[in-house]
mmCIF file of C-alpha atoms in Angstrom:
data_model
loop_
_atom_site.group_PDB
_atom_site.id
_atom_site.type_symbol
_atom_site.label_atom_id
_atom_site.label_comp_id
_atom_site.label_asym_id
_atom_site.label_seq_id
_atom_site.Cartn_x
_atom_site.Cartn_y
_atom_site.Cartn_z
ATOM 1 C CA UNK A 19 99.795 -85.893 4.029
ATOM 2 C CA UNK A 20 96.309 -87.209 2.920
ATOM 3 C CA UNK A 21 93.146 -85.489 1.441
ATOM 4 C CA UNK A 22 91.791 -86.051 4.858
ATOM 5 C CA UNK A 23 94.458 -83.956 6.555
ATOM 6 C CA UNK A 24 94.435 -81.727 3.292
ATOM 7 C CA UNK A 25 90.223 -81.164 4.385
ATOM 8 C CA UNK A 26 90.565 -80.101 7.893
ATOM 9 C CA UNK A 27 93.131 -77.851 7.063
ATOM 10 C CA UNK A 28 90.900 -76.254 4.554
ATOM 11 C CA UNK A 29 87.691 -76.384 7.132
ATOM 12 C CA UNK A 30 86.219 -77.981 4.042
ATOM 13 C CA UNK A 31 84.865 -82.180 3.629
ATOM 14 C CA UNK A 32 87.127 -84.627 1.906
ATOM 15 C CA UNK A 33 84.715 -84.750 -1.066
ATOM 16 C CA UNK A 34 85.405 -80.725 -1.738
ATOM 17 C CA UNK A 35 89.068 -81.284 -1.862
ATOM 18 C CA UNK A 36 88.417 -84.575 -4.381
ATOM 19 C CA UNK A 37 86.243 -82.337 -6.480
ATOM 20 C CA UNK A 38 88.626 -79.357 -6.522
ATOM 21 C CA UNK A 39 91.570 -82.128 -7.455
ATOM 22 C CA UNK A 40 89.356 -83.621 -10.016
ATOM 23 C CA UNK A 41 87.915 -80.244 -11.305
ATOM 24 C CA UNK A 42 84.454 -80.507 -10.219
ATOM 25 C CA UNK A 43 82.230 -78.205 -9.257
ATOM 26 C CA UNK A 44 82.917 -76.585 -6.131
ATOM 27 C CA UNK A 45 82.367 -72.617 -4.355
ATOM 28 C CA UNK A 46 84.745 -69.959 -4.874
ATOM 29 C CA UNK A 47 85.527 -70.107 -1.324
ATOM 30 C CA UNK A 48 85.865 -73.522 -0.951
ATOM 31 C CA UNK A 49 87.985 -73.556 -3.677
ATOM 32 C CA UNK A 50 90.190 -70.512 -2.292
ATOM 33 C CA UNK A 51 90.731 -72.651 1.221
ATOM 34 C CA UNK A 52 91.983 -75.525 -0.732
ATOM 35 C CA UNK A 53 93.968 -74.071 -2.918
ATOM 36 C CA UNK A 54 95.512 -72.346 -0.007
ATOM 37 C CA UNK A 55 95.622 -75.243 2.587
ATOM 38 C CA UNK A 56 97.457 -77.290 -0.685
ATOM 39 C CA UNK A 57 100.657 -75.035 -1.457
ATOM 40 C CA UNK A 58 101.009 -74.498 2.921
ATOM 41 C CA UNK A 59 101.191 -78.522 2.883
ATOM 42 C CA UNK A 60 102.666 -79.299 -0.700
ATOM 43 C CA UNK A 61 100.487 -82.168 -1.097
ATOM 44 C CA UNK A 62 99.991 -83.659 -3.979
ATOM 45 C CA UNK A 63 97.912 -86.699 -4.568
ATOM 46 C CA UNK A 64 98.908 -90.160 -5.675
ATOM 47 C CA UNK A 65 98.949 -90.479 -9.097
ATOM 48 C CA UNK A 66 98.413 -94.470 -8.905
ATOM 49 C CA UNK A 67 95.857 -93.949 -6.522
ATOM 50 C CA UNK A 68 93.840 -91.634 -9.053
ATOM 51 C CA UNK A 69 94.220 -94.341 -11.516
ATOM 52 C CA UNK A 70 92.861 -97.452 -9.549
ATOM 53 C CA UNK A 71 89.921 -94.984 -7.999
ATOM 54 C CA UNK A 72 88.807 -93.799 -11.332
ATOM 55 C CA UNK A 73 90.821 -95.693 -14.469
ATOM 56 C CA UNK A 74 92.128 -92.560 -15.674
ATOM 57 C CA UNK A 75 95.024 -89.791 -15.037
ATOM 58 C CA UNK A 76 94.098 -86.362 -15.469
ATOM 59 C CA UNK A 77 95.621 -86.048 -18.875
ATOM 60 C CA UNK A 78 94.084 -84.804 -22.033
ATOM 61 C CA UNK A 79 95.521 -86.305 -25.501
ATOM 62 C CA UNK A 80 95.436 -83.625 -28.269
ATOM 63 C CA UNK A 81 96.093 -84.365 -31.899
ATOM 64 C CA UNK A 82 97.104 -82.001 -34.540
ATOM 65 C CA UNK A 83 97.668 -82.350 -37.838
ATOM 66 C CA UNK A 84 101.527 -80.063 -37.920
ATOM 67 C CA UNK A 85 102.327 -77.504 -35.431
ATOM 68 C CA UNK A 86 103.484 -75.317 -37.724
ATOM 69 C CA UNK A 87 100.535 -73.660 -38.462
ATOM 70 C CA UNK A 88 99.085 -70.447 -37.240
ATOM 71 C CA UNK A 89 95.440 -72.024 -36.755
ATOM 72 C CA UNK A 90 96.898 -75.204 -35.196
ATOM 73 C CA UNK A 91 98.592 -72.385 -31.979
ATOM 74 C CA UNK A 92 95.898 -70.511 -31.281
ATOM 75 C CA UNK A 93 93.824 -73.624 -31.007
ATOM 76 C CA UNK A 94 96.342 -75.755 -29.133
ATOM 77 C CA UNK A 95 97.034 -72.823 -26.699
ATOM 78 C CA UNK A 96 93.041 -72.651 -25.916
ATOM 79 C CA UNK A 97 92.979 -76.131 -25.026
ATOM 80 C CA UNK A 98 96.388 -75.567 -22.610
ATOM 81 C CA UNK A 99 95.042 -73.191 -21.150
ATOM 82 C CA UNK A 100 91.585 -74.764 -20.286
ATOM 83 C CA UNK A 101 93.363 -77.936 -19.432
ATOM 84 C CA UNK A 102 95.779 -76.474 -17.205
ATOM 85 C CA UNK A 103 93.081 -74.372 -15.644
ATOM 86 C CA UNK A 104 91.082 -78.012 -14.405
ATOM 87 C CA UNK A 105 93.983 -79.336 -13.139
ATOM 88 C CA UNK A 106 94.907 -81.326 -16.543
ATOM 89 C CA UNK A 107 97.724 -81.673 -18.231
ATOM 90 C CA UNK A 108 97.896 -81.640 -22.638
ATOM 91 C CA UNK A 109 99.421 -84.889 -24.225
ATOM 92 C CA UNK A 110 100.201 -83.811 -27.531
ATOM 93 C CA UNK A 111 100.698 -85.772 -30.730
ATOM 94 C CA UNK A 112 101.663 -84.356 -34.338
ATOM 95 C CA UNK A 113 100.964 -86.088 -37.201
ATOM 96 C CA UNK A 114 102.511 -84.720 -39.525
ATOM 97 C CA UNK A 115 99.521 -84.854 -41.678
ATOM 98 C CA UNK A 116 99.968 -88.513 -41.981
ATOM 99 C CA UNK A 117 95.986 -89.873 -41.410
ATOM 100 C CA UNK A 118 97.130 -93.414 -40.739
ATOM 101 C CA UNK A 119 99.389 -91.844 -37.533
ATOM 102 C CA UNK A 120 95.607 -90.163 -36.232
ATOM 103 C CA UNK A 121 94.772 -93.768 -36.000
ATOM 104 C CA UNK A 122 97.722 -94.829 -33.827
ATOM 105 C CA UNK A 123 97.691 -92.006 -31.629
ATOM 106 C CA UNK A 124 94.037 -92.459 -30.904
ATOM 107 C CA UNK A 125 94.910 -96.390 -30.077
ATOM 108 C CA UNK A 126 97.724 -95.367 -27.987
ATOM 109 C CA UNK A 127 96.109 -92.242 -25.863
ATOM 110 C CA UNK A 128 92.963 -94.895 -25.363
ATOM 111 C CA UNK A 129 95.772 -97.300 -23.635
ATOM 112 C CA UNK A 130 97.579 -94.186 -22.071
ATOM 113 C CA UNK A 131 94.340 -94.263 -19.696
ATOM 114 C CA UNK A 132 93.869 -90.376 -20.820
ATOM 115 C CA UNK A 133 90.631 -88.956 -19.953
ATOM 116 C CA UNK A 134 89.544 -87.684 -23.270
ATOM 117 C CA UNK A 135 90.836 -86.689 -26.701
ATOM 118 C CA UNK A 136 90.700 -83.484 -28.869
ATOM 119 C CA UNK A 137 91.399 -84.256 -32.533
ATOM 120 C CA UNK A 138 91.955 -81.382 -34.678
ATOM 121 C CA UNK A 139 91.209 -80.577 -38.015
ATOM 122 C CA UNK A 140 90.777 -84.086 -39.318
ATOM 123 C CA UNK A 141 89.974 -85.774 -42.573
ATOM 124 C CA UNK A 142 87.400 -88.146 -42.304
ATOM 125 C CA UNK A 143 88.728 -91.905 -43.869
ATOM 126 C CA UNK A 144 86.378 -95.442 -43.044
ATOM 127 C CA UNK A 145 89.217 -96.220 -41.226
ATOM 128 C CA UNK A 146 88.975 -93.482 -39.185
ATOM 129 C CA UNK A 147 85.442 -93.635 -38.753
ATOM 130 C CA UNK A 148 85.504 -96.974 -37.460
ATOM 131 C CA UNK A 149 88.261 -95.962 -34.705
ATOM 132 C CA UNK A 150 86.458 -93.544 -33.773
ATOM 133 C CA UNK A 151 82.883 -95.515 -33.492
ATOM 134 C CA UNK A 152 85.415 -98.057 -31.430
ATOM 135 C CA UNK A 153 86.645 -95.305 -29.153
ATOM 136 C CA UNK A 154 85.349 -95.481 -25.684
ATOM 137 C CA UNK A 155 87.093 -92.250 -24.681
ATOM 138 C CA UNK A 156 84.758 -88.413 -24.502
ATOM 139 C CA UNK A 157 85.799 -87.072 -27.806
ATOM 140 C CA UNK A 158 85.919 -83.684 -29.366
ATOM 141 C CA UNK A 159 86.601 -82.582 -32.833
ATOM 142 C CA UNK A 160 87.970 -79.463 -33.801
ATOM 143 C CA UNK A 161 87.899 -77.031 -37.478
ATOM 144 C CA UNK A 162 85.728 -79.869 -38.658
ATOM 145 C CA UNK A 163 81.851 -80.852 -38.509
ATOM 146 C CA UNK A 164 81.357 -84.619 -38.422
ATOM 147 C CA UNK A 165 77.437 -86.093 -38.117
ATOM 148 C CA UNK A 166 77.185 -87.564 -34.737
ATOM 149 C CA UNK A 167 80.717 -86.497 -33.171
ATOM 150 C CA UNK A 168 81.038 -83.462 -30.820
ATOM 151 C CA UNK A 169 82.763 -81.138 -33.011
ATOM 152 C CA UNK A 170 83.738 -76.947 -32.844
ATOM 153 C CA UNK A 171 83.985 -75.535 -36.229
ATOM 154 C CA UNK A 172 83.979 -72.280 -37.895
ATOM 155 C CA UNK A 173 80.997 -71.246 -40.483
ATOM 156 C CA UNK A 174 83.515 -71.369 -43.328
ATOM 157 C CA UNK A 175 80.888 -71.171 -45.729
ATOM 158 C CA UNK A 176 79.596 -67.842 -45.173
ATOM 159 C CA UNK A 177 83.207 -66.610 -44.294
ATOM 160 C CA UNK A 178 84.550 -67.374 -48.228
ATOM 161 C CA UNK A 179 80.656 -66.349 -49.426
ATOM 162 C CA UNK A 180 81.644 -62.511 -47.989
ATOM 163 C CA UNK A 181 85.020 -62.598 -49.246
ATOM 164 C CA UNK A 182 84.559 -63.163 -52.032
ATOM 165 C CA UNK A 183 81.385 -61.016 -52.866
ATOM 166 C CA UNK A 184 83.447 -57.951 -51.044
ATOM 167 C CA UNK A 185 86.012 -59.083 -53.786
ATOM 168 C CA UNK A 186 82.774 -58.748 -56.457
ATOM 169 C CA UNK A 187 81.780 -55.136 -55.535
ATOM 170 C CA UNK A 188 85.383 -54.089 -56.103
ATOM 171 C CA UNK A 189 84.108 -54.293 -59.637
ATOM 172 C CA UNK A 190 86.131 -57.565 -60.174
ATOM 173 C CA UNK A 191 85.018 -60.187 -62.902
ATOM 174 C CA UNK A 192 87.983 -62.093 -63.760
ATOM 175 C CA UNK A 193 88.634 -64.538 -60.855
ATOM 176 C CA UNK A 194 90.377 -66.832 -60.183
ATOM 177 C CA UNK A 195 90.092 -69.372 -56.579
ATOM 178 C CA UNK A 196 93.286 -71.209 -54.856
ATOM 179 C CA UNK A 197 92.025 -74.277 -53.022
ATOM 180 C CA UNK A 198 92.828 -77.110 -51.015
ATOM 181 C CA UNK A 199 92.004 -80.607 -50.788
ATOM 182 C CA UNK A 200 88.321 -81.311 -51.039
ATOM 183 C CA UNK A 201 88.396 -84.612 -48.905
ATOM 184 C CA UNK A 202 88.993 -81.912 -45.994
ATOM 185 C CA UNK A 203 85.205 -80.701 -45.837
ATOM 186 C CA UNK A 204 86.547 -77.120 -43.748
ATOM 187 C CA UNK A 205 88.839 -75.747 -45.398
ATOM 188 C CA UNK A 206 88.327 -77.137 -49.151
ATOM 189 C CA UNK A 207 84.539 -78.125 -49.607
ATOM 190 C CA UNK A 208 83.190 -75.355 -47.867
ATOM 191 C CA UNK A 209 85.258 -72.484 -48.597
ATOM 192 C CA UNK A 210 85.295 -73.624 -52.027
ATOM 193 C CA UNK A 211 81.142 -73.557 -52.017
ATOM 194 C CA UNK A 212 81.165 -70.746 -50.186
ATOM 195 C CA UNK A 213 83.267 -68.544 -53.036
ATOM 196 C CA UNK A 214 81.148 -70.445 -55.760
ATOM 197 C CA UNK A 215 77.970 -69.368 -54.141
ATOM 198 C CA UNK A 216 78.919 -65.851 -54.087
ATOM 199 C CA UNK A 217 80.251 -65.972 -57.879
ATOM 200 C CA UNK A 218 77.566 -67.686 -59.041
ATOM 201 C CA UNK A 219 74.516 -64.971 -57.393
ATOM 202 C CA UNK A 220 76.304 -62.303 -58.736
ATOM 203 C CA UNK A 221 76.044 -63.672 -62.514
ATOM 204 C CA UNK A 222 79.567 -65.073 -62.440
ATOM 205 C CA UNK A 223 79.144 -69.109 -63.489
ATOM 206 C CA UNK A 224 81.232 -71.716 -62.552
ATOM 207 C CA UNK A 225 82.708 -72.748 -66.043
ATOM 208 C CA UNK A 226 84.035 -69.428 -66.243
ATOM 209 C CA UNK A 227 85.722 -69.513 -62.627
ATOM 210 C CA UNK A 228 89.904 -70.099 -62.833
ATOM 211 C CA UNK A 229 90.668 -72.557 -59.947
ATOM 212 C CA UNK A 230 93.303 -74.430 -58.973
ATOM 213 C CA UNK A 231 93.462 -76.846 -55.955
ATOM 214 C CA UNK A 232 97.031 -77.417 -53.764
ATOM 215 C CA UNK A 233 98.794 -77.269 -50.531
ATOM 216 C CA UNK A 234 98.291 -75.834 -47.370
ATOM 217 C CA UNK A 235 101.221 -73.371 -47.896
ATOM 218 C CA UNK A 236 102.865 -70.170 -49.257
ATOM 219 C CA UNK A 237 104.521 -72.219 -52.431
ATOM 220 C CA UNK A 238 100.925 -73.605 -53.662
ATOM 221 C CA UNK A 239 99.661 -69.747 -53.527
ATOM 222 C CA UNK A 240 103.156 -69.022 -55.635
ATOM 223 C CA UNK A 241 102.664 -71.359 -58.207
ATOM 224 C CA UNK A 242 99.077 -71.237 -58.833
ATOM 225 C CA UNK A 243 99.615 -67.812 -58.961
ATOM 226 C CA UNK A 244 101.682 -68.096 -61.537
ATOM 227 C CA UNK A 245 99.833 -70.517 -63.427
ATOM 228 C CA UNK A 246 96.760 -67.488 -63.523
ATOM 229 C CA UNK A 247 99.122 -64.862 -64.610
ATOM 230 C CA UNK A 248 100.321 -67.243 -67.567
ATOM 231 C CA UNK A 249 96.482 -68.261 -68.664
ATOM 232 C CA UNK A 250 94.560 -65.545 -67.813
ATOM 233 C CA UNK A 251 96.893 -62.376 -67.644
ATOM 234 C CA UNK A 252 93.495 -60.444 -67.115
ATOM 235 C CA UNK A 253 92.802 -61.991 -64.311
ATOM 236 C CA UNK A 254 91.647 -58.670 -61.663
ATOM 237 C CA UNK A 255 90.497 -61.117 -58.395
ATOM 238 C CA UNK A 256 91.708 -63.954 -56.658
ATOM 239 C CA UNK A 257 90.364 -65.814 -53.051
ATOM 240 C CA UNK A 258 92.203 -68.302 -51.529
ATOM 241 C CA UNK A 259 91.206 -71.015 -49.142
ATOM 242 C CA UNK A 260 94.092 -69.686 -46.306
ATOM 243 C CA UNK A 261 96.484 -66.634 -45.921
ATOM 244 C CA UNK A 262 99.372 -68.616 -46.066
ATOM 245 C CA UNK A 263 98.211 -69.592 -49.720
ATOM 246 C CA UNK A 264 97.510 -66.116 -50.237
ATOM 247 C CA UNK A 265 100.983 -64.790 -48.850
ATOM 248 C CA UNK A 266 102.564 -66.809 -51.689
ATOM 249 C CA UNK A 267 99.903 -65.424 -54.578
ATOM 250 C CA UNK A 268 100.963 -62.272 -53.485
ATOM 251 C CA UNK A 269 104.788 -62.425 -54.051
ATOM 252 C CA UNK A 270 104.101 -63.960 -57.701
ATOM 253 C CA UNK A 271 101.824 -60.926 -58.339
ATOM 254 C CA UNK A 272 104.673 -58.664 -57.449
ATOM 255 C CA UNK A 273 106.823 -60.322 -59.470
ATOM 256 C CA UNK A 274 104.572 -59.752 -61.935
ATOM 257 C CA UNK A 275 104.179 -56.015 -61.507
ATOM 258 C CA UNK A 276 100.746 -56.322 -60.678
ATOM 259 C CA UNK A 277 99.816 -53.800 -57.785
ATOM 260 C CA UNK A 278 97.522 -55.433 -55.334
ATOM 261 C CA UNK A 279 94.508 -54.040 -54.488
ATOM 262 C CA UNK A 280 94.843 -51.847 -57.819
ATOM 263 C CA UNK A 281 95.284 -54.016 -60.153
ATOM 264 C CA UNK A 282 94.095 -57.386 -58.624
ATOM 265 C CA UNK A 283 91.983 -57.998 -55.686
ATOM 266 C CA UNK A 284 93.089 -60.738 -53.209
ATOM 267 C CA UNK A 285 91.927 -62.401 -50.234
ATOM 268 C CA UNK A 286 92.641 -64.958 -47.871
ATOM 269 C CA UNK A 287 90.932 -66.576 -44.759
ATOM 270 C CA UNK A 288 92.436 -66.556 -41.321
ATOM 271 C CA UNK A 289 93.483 -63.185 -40.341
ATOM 272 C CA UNK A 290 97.529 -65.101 -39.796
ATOM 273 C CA UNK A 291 99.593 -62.644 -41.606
ATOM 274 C CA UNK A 292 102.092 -60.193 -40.662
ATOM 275 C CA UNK A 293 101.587 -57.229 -42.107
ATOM 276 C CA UNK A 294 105.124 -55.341 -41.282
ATOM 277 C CA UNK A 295 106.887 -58.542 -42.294
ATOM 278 C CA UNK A 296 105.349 -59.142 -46.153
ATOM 279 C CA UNK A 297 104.551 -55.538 -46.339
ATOM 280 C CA UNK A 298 100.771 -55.862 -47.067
ATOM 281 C CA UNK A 299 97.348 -55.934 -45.449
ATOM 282 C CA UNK A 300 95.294 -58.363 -46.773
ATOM 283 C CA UNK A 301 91.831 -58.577 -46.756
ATOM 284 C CA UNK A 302 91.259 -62.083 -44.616
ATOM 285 C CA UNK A 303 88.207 -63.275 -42.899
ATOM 286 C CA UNK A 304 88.921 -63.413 -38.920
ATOM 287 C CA UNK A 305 87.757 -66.843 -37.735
ATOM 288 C CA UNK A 306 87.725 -66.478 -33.601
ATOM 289 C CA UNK A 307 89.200 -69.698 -31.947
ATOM 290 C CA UNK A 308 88.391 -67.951 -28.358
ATOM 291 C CA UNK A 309 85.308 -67.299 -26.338
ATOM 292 C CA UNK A 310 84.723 -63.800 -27.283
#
């Protein structure tokens, strides 16, 4: 079976099948006769062929930094589903949050003959910057907002700058701010600036702000919890940079006696917690990963 044979089974040209096989643009019916004329025949076309005819297979490399994390999913199963939708299928690569390993995978996708990359949530390094520059792939960066690089990022800014003044209003003065790395210009420099912007316009200044800066997980929120409770016992707010950090600040205030939402205010960002399964709703800043 060839396209050819594939075309005038579908009443349609050769080039409508090629563009419906390559995801180009093509009418709803023409695309209904070819889909229809393929699964009668079974054909499927020559995976070599594709490759000497246009230097590329119709695969998409995705890297993530772990894939154990809420964000990373909902992300990764947008792209699937996209992918899968254009007749492409997801090459996936976890780093493990290793930045060196971004590097290799972005080498060895370019030699895969992939036809494009999505990198996700990515520190920016010089050596990474100059693998990228080198790159002669399409590129697209996720969760992060790099000068001169096609990136899709959140505002996470504004999203900690209304967190943390709904945390203000609660009549809260005391608080304290569990961060993450600021290299990461997402989810530590901006959601850091963002709570600082809202302390600091309602007559809160910085010196006075309690912050600590770990991990992107439960155990940072625990300790640094408890590292508040034990030097500033008083403390009646906290905002933290995830909900996963904020999952683990919550089960050191309990341990603590302190009654959330009474006693202390808390908030996280990413609307990833399960309520029935801590036993808590959180205030959390939804950030959309879909077209809504």
């Amino acid at each position: 079976m060839t396209i050819k044979e594939v075309a005038a089974i579908a009443g349609v040209s050769p080039a409508a099948v090629s563009r419906y096989l390559n995801g180009g643009p093509i009418s709803p019916e023409k695309r209904s006769a070819v889909r229809k004329a393929i699964e009668e025949t079974g054909y499927s076309p020559s995976l070599a062929a594709r490759v000497m005819r246009t230097g590329k297979v119709n695969q998409i490399g995705v890297i993530v930094p772990k894939l154990y994390s809420p964000s990373v999913s909902e992300v990764l199963d947008g792209i699937t589903g996209v992918v899968q939708e254009k007749g492409y299928m997801t090459i996936l690569g976890d780093t493990g949050g290793d930045e060196m390993q971004e590097i290799t995978y972005l080498r060895m996708l370019e030699r895969s003959l992939v036809a494009g990359i999505v990198l996700m949530g990515t520190v920016m390094t010089p050596q990474k910057e100059d693998a990228l520059a080198q790159l002669s792939l399409p590129l697209v960066v996720t969760g992060q907002h790099f000068e001169g690089l096609p990136c899709v990022y959140h505002d996470d800014f504004h999203a900690v700058y209304e967190l943390t003044k709904r945390v203000i209003q609660r009549g809260r003065r005391k608080i304290g701010y569990i961060g993450v790395n600021e290299r990461d210009l997402a989810a530590g420099l901006a959601r850091w600036h963002g709570a600082l912007a809202a302390l600091e316009d309602h007559g809160i200044p910085e010196e006075s702000i309690f912050k600590i800066i770990g991990e992107f997980d439960s155990k940072s929120g625990y300790q640094a919890m408890q590292q508040f409770l034990k030097d500033c016992p008083e403390m009646d707010g906290v905002v933290c940079a995830t909900d996963t950090i904020a999952v683990g600040a919550a089960k050191a205030l309990r341990e603590a006696g302190r009654q959330i939402g009474v006693d202390v205010s808390l908030a996280g960002v990413g609307d990833s917690w399960d309520e029935q399964e801590i036993g808590l709703s959180l205030t959390t800043a939804n950030l959309y990963y879909r077209n809504c």
